[in-house]
Short mmCIF file of C-alpha atoms in Angstrom, two decimals:
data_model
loop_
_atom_site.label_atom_id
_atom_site.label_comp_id
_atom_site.label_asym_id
_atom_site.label_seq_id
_atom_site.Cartn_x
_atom_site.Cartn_y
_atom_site.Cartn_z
CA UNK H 1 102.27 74.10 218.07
CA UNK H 2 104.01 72.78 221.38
CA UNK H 3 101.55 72.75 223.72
CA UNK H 4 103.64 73.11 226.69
CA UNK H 5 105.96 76.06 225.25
CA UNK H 6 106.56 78.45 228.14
CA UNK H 7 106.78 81.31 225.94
CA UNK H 8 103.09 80.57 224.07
CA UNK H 9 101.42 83.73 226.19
CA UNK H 10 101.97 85.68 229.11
CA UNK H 11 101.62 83.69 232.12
CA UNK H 12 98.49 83.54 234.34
CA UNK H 13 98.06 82.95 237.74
CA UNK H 14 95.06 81.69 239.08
CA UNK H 15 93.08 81.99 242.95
CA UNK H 16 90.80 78.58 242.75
CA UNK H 17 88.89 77.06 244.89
CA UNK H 18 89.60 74.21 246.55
CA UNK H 19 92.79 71.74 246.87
CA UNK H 20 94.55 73.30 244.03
CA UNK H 21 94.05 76.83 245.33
CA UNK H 22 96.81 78.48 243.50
CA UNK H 23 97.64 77.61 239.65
CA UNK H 24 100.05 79.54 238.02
CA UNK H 25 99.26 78.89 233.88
CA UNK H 26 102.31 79.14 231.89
CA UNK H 27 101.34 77.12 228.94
CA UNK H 28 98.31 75.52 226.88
CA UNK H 29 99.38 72.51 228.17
CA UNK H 30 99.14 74.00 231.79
CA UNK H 31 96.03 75.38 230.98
CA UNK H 32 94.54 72.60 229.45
CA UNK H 33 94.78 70.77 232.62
CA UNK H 34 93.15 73.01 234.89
CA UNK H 35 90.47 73.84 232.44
CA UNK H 36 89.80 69.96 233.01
CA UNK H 37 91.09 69.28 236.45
CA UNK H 38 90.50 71.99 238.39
CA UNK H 39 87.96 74.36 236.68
CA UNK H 40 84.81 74.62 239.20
CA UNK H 41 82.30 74.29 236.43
CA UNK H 42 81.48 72.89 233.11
CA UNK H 43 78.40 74.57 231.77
CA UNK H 44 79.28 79.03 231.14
CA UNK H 45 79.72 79.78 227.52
CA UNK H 46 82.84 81.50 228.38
CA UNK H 47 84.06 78.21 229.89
CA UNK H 48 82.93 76.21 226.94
CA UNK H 49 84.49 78.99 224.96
CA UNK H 50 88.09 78.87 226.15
CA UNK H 51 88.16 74.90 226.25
CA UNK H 52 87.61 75.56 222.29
CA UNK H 53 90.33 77.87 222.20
CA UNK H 54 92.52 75.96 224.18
CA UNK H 55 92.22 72.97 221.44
CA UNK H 56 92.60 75.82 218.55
CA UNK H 57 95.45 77.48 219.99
CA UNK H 58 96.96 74.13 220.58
CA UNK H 59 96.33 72.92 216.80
CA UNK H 60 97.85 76.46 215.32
CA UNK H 61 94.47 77.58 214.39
CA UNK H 62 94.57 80.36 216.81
CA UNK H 63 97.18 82.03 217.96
CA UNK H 64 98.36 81.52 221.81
CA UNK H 65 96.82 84.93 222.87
CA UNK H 66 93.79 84.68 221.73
CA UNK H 67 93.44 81.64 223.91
CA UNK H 68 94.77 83.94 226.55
CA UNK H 69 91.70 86.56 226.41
CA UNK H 70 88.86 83.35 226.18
CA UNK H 71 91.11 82.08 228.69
CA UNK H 72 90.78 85.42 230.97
CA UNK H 73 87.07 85.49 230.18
CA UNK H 74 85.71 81.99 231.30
CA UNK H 75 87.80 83.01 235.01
CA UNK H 76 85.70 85.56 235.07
CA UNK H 77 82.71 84.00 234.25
CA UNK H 78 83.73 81.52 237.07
CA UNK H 79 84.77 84.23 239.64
CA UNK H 80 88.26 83.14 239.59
CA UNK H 81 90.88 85.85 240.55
CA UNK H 82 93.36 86.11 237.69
CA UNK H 83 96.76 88.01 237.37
CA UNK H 84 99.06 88.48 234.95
CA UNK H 85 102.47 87.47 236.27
CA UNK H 86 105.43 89.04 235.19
CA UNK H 87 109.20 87.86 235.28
CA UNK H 88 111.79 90.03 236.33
#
């Protein structure tokens, strides 16, 4: 799997906290990086979760979506404000 194919799942954008305040997450790779960067904690299940599924989806064990929903979940958990952004 290509980690930073555009086309892995339907983008994500993201309202953190902080000095990277607006993240828009087009690709594991993208994801990856704020799940390690930028994430505002470490220690939720659903966080822990979706750094898993991040690693699965980028070996092929997973599929890209599925990383999506863990993905959704652990923002959630964190009380980050996520929409799904769409291209016209």
């Amino acid at each position: 799997m290509d980690w930073n194919t555009s086309s892995a799942f339907v983008p994500v954008g993201l309202a953190l906290r902080g000095p990277a305040t607006h993240k828009i997450v087009c690709t594991l790779g993208d994801a990856a990086q704020i799940l390690i960067k930028d994430w505002p904690s470490d220690d939720g299940e659903e966080y822990v979760a979706a750094v898993k599924a991040c690693v699965d989806a980028i070996s092929g064990q997973i599929a890209p979506e599925q990383f999506r929903e863990a993905f959704l979940r652990a923002a959630d958990e964190a009380g980050i404000a996520a929409l799904t952004v769409v291209h016209r």
